[in-house]
Short mmCIF file of C-alpha atoms and ligand atoms in Angstrom, two decimals:
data_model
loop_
_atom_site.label_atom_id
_atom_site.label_comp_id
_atom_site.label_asym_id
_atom_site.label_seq_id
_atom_site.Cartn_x
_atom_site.Cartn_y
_atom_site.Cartn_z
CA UNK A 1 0.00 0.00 0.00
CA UNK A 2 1.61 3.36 -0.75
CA UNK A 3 2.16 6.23 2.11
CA UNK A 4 -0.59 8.55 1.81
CA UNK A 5 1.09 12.03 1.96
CA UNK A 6 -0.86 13.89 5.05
CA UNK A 7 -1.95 17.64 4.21
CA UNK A 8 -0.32 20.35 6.10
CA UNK A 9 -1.20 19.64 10.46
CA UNK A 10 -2.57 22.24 12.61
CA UNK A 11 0.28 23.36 14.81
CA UNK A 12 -0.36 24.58 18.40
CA UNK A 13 -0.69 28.40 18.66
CA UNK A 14 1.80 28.34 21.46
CA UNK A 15 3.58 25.58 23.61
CA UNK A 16 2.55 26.38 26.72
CA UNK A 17 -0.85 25.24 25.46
CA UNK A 18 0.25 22.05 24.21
CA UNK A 19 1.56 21.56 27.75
CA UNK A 20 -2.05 22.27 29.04
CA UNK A 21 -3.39 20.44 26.92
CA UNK A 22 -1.65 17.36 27.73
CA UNK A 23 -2.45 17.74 31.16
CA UNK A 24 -5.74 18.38 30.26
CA UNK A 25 -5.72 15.00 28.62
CA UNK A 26 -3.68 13.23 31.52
CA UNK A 27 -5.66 14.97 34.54
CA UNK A 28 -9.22 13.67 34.59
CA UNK A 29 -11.47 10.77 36.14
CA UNK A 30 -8.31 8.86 36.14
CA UNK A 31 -6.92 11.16 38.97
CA UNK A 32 -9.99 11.86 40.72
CA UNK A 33 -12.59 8.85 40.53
CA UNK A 34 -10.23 5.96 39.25
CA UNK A 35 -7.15 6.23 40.91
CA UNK A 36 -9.07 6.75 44.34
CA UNK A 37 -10.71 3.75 44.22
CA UNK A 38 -8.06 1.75 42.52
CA UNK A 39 -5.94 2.69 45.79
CA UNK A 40 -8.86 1.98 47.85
CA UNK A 41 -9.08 -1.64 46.78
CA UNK A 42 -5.12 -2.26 46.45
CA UNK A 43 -3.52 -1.11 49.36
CA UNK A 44 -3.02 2.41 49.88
CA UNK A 45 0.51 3.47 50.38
CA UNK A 46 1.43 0.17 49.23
CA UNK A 47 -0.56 1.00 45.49
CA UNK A 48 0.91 4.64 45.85
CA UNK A 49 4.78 2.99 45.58
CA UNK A 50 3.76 1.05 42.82
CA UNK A 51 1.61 3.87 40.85
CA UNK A 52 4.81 6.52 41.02
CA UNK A 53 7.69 3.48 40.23
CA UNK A 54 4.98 2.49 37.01
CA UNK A 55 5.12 6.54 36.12
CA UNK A 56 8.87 6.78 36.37
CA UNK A 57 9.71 3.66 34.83
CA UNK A 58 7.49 2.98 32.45
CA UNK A 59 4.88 6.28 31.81
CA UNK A 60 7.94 8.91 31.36
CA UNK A 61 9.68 6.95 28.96
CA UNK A 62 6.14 5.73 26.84
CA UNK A 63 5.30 9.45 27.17
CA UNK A 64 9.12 10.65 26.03
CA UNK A 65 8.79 7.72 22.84
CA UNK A 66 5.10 9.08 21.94
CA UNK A 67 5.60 12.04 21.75
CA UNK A 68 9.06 12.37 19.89
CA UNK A 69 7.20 10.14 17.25
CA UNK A 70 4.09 12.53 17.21
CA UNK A 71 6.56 15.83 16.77
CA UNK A 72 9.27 14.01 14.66
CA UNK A 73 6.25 11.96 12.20
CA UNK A 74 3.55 14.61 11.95
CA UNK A 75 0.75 12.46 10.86
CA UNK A 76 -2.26 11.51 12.04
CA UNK A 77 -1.76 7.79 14.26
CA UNK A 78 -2.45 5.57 11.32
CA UNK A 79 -0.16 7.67 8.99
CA UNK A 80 2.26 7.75 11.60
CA UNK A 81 2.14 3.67 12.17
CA UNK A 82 2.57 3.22 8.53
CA UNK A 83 5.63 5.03 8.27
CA UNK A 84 7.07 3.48 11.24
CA UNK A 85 5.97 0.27 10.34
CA UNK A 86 6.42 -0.40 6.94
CA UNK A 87 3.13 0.21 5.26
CA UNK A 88 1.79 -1.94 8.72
CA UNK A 89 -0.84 0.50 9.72
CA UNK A 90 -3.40 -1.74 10.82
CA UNK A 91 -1.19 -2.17 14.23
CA UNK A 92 -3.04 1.11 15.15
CA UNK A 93 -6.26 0.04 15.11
CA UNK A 94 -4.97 -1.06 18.60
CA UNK A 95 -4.87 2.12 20.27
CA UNK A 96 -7.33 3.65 18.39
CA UNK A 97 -9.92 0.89 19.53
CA UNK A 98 -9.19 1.26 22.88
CA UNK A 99 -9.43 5.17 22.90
CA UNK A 100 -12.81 4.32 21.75
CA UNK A 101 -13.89 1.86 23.97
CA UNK A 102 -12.76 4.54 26.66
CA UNK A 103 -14.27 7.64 25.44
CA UNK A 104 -17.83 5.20 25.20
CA UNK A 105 -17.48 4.58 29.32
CA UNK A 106 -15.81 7.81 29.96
CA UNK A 107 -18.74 9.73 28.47
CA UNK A 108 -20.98 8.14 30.66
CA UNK A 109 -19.30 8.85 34.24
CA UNK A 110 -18.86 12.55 32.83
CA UNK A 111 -22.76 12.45 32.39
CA UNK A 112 -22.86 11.70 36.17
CA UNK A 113 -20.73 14.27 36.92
CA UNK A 114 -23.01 16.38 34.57
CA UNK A 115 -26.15 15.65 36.56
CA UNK A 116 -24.56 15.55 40.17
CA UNK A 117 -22.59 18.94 39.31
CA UNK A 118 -26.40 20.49 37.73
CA UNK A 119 -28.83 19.17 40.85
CA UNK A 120 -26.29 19.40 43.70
CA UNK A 121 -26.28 23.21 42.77
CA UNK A 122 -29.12 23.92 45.49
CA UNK A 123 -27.13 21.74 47.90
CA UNK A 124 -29.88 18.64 47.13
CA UNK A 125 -28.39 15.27 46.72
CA UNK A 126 -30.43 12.39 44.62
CA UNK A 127 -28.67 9.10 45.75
CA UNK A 128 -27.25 6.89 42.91
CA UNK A 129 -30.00 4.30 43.08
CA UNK A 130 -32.60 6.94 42.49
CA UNK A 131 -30.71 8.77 39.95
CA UNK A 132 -30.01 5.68 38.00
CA UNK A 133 -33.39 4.48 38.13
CA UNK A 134 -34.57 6.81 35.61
CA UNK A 135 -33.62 8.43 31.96
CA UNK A 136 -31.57 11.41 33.58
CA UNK A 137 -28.21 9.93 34.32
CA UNK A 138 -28.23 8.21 30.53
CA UNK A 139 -29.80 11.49 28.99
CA UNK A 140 -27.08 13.59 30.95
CA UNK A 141 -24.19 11.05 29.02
CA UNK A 142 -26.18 12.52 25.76
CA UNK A 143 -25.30 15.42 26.35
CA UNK A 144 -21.93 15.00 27.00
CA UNK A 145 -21.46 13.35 23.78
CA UNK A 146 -23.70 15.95 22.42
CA UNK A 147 -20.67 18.13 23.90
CA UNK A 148 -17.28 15.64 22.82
CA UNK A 149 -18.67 15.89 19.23
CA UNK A 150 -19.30 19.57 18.45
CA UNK A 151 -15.29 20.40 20.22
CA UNK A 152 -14.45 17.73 17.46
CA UNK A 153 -16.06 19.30 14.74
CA UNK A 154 -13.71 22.35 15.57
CA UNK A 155 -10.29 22.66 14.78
CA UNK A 156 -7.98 22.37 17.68
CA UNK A 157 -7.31 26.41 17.58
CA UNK A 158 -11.27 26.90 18.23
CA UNK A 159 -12.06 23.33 20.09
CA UNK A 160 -9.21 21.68 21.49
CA UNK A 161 -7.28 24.77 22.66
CA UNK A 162 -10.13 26.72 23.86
CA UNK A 163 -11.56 24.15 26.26
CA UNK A 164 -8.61 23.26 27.70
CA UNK A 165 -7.42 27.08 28.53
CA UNK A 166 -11.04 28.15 29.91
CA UNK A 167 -11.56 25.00 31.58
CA UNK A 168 -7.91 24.31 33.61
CA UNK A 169 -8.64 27.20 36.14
CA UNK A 170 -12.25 26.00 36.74
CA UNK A 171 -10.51 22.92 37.61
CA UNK A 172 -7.01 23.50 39.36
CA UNK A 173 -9.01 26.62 41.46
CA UNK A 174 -12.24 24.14 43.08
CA UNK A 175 -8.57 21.57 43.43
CA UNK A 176 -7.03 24.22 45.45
CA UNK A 177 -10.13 25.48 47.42
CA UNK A 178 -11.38 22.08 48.28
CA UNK A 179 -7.87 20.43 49.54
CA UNK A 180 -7.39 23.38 52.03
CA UNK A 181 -11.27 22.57 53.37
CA UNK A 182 -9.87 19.39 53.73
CA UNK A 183 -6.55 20.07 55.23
CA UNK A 184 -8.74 21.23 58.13
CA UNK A 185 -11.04 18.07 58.47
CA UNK A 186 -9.73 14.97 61.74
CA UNK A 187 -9.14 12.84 58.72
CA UNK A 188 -6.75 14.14 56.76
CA UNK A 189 -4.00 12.68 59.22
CA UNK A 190 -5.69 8.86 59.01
CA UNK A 191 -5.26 9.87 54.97
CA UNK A 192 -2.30 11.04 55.31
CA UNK A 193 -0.89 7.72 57.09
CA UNK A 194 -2.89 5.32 55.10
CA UNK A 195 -1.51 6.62 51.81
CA UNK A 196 1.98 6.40 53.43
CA UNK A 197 2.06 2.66 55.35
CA UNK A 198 3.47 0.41 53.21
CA UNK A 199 3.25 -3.59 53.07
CA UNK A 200 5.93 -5.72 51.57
CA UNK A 201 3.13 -8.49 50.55
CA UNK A 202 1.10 -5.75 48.77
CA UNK A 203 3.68 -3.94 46.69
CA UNK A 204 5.34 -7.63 45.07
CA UNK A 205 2.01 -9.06 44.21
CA UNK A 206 2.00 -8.88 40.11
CA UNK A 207 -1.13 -8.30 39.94
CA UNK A 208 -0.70 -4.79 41.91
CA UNK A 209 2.09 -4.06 40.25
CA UNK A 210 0.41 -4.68 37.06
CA UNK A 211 -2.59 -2.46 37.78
CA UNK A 212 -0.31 0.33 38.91
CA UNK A 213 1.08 -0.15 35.48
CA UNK A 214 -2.26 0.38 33.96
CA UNK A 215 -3.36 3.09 36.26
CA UNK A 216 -0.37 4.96 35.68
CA UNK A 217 -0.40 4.36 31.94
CA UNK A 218 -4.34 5.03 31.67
CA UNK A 219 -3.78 8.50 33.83
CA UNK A 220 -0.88 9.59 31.89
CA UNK A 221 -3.13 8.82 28.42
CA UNK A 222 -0.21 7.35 26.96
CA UNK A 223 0.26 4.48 24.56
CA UNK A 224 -3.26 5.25 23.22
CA UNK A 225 -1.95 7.33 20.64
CA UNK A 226 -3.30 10.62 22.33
CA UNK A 227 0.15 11.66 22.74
CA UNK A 228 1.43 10.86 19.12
CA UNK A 229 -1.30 13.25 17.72
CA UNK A 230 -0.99 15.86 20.29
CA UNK A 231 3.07 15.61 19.44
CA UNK A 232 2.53 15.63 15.93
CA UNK A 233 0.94 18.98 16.07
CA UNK A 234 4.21 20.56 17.79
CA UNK A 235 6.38 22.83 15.76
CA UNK A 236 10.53 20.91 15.03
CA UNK A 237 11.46 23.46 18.17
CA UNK A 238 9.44 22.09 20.27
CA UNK A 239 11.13 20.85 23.76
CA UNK A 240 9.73 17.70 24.36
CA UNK A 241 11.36 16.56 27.66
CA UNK A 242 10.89 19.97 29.59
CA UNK A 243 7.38 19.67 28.57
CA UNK A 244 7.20 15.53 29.51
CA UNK A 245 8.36 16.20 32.88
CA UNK A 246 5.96 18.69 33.18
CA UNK A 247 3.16 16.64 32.29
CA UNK A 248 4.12 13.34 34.62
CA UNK A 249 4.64 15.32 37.35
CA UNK A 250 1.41 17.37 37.53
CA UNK A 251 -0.55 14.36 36.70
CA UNK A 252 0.88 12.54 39.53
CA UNK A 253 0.83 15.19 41.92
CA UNK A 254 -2.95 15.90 41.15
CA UNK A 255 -3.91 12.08 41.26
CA UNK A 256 -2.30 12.18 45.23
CA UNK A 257 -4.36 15.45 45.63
CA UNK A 258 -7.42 13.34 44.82
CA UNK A 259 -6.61 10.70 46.73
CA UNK A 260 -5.72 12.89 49.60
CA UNK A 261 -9.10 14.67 49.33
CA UNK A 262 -11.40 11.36 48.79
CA UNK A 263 -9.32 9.47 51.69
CA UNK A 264 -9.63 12.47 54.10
CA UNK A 265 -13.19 12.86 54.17
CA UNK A 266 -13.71 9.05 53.64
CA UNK A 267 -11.86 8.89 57.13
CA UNK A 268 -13.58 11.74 58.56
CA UNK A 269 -16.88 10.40 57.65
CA UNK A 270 -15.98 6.38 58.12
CA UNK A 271 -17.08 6.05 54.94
CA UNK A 272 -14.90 2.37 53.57
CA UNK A 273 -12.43 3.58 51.27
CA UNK A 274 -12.71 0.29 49.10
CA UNK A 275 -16.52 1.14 48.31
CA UNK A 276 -15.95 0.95 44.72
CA UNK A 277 -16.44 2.79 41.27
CA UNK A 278 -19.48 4.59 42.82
CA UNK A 279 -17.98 6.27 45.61
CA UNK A 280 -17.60 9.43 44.43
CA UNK A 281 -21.38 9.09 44.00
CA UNK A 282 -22.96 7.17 46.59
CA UNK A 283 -21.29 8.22 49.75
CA UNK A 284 -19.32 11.25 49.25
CA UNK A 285 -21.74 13.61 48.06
CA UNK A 286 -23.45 13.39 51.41
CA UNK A 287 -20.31 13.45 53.69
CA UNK A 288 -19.93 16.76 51.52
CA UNK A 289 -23.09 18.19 52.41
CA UNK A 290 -23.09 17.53 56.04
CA UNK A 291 -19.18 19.76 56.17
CA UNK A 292 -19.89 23.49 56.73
CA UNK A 293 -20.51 25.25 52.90
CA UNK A 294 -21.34 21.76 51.87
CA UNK A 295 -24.18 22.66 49.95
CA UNK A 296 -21.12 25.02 48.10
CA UNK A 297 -18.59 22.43 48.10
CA UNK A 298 -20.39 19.49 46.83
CA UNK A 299 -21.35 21.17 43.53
CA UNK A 300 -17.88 22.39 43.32
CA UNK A 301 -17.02 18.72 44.03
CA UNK A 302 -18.93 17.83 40.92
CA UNK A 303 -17.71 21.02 38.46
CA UNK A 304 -14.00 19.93 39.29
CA UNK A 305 -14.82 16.42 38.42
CA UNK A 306 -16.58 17.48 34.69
CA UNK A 307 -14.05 19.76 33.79
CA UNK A 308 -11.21 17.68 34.51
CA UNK A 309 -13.26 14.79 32.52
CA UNK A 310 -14.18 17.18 29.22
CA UNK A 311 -10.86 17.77 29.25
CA UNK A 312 -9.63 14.59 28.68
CA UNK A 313 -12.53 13.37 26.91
CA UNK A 314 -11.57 15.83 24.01
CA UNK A 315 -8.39 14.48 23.73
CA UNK A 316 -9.48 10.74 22.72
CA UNK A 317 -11.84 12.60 20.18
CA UNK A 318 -9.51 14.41 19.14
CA UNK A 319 -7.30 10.85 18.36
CA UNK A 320 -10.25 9.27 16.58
CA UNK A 321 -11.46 12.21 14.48
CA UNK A 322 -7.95 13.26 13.18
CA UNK A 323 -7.97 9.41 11.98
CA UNK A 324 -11.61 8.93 10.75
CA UNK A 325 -10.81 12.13 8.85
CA UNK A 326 -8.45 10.37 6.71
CA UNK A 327 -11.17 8.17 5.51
CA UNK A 328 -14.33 10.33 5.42
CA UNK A 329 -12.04 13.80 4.31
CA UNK A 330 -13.75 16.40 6.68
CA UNK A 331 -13.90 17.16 10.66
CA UNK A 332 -17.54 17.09 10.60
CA UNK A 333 -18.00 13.43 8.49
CA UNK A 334 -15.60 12.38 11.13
CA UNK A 335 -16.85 13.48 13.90
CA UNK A 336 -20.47 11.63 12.75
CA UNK A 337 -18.73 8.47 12.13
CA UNK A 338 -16.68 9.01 15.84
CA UNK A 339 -20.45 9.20 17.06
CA UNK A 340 -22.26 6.12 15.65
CA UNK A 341 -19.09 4.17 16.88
CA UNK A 342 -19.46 5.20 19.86
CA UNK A 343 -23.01 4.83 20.09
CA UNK A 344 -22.46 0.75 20.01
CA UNK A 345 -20.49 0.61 23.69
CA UNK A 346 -22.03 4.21 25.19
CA UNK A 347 -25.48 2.25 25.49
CA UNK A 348 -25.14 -0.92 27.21
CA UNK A 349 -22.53 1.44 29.27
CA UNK A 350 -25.23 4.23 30.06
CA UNK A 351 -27.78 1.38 30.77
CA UNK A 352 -25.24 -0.45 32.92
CA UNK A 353 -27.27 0.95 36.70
CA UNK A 354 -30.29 1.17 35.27
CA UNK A 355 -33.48 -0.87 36.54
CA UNK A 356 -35.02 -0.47 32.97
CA UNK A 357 -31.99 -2.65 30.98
CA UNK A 358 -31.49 -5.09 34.10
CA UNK A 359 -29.10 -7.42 31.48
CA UNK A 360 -26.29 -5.14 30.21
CA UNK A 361 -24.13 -6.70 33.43
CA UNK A 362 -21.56 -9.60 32.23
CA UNK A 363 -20.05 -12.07 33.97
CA UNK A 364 -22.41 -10.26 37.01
CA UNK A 365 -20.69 -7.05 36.58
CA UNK A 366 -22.47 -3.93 35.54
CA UNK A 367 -20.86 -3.57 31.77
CA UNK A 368 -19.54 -0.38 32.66
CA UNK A 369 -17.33 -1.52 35.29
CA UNK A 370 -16.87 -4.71 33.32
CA UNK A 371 -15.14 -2.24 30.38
CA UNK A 372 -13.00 -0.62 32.82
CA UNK A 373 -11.60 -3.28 34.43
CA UNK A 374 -11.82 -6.64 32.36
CA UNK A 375 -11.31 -4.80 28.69
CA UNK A 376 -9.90 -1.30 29.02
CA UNK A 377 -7.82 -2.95 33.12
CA UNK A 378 -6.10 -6.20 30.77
CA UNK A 379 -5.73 -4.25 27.23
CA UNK A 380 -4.29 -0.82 28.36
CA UNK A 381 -0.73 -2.85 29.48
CA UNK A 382 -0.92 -4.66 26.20
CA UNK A 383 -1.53 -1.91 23.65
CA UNK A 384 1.03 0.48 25.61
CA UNK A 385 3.84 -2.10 24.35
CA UNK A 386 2.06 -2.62 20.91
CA UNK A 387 2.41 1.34 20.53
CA UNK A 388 6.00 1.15 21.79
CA UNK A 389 7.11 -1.54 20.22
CA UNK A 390 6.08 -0.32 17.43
CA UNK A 391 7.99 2.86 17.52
CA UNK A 392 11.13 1.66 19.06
CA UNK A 393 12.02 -1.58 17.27
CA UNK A 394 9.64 -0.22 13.79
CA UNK A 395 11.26 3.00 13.41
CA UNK A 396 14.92 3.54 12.22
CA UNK A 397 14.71 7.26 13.67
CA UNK A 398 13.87 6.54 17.14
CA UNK A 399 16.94 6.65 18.72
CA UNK A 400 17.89 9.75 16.21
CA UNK A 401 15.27 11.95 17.32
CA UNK A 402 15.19 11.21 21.16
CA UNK A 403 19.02 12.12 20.74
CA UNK A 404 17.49 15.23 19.65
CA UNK A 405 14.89 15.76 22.51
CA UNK A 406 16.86 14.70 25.77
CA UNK A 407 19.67 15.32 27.68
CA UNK A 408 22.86 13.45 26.32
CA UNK A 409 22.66 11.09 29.48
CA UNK A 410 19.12 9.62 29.20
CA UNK A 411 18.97 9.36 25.78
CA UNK A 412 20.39 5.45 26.21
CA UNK A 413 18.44 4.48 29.35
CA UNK A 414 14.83 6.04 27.81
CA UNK A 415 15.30 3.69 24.64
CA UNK A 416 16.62 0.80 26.65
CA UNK A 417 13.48 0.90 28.79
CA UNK A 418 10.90 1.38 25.99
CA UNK A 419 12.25 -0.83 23.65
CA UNK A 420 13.43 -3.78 26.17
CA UNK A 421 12.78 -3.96 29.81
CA UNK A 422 9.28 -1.76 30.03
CA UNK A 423 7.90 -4.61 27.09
CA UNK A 424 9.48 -7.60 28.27
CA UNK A 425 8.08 -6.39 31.87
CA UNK A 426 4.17 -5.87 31.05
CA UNK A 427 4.10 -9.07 29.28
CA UNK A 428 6.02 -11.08 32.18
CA UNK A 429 3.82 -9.81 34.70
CA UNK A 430 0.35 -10.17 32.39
CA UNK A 431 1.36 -14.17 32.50
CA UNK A 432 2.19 -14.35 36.64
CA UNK A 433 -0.98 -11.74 37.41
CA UNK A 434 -2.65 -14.30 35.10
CA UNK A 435 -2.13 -17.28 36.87
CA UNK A 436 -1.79 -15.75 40.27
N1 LIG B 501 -5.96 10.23 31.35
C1 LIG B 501 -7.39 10.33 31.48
C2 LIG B 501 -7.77 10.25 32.94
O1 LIG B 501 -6.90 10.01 33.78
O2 LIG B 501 -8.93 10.38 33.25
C3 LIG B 501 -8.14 9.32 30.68
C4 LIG B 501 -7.56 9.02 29.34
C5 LIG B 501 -7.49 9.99 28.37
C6 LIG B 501 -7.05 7.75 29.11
C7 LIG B 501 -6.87 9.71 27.16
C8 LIG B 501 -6.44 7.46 27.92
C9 LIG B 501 -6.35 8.43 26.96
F1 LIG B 501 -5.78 8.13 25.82
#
């Protein structure tokens, strides 16, 4: 098949927002509803090890190889793959499935956020079994695709770029205002401690290790291709490794915000920090109302939680419609075709808590969790090494252009780790957490 030559790529109007932006993508549920509750059911402290040795030793290098490729290829992911692999772009279907199984179950927590953040405004709370019971948590997920679909129609000066700089200090401010509340609540020392004992047994088990792997590489939205098309719309000056560090180290630091906040007023409240997926909106929304400005801080709660998802959700549209465009020619075609796909998981997702669709649970698991944990939990690990694989043993200029990126000294050990021992690592510890 021959290389399709791509037409001239947007470029980002400056690089600071390119930096946003990829915290924008990295900073979202992830940090504040998944990584929570992932801690919650694997250990605290002993999960929090694991989470930052997965983002040192295997996110910042994924993130370093992505986006070098993304600046160095500029083409959209299946272009990109092609080059890289010899005319073997059908490897990035891989990542480009997964973003859209994501964005289908992604869109449908943001719809909860959408509703909690709209009816907790008059400090009411509806509990999740009510809520669920009826058409307004699934019609709310409508609307955020409603939402995810006309950014994508834009192009990334007037979509992208704009909702990441207007929404960031919605975010980072109700971040700021709501940790100091809870710096002054009696559980923020419990928190504190919990997130900071550490077990031997708990941080060797593979099968932690390997879902601080996938928490780490889910949060940092690498290996999904997000971060090869947000890189292939830098300018050749770009400084990629400034900019990396930059990224992985606000994402991190924001998911142990989170964690902080969620554990402190879990402990305050004795509410079980392994509740679950819902906890954010079962239990906490009342332990929020019953602090002093609760009926201020719970909607806040909720408006951190949606813009920090829109955010990211924009960023796996972005992925897919930069692709789909290839095929269908225009934004807006692509952005139909992005819909309809998603269309196929969002509903048995959006039905997943309802009373009125009783069946979309599998294996006994409500479908949505069942995506998170059984498809997007076992395939993120797999497709990270697919995507680096790809770029480090596929692509003769890999080693060429991080020489160009990084400082003289890491150039070596970055490559070494993505090509060999971060590979050769997720797939040995896939088999033990397999069979342990
Ligand atoms: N990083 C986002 C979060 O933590 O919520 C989710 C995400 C976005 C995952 C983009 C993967 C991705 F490619």
């Amino acid at each position: 098949m021959k290389i399709i030559p791509s037409p001239p790529r947007a470029t980002w109007s400056r690089h600071w927002v390119f930096i946003l932006a990829c915290i924008g993508s990295a900073v979202g549920l992830g940090n504040i509803w998944r990584f929570p509750y992932i801690t919650g059911l694997h250990g605290g402290g002993s999960f929090l090890v694991l989470y930052l040795a997965a983002v040192l030793f295997v996110g910042i290098p994924a993130l370093l190889v992505e986006l070098t490729a993304g600046k160095a290829l500029r083409a959209e992911a299946v272009n990109a793959f092609r080059k890289m692999l010899r005319d073997k772009w059908w490897v990035s279907a891989l990542p480009l499935a997964l973003c859209l199984l994501i964005l289908s179950y992604y869109l449908v927590i943001m719809g909860w956020t959408l509703f909690y953040a709209f009816f907790s405004l008059g400090g009411n709370h509806i509990p999740f079994s009510e809520a669920a019971s009826g058409w307004a948590l699934p019609l709310a997920g409508i609307a955020c695709l409603a939402l995810v679909e006309l950014v994508s129609r834009m192009d990334i000066k007037d979509g992208l770029e704009k909702v990441n700089i207007y929404l960031f200090p919605i975010f980072f401010g109700s971040l700021v205002f709501i940790l100091l509340h809870s710096l002054t609540l009696p559980g923020f020392s419990e928190a504190v401690s919990y997130l900071t004992t550490i077990n031997m047994g708990e941080v060797t088990s593979p099968l932690n290790i390997i879902n601080a792997i996938t928490q780490a590489v889910f949060s940092l939205s690498v290996g999904m291709a997000v971060m090869l098309t947000y890189g292939s719309y830098l300018g050749k000056k770009a400084d990629v490794f400034h900019s990396s560090l930059a990224i992985a180290v606000s994402d991190a630091a924001i998911a142990i915000t989170g964690a902080l906040v969620i554990f402190t007023i879990s402990f305050t409240f004795s509410i079980p920090v392994s509740s679950g997926p819902q906890l954010a909106f079962e239990s906490l929304p009342l332990a929020f109302l019953s602090l002093e400005y609760g009926e201020f801080l719970m909607p806040l709660f909720f408006i951190l939680l949606l813009s920090a998802a829109i955010t990211s959700a924009v960023s796996l549209s972005e992925t897919l419609v930069d692709n789909l465009k290839i095929k269908t020619g225009s934004r807006r075609t692509a952005s139909g075709a992005m819909l309809l796909l998603l269309l196929v998981f969002f509903i048995p997702s959006a039905l997943s808590y309802s009373p009125l669709a009783a069946d979309f649970t599998l294996n006994g698991i409500p479908f949505l969790e069942f995506m998170d944990a059984e498809i997007v939990g076992r395939l993120a690990p797999l497709v990270v090494v697919a995507t680096i694989v790809s770029i480090t043993w596929g692509w003769n200029g890999c080693r060429r252009e991080l020489r160009k990126a990084l400082p003289g000294f890491l150039v070596s050990p970055v490559y070494l780790m993505a090509k060999y021992i971060v590979p050769v690592a997720i797939l040995t510890l896939q088999v033990l957490g397999f069979f342990s």
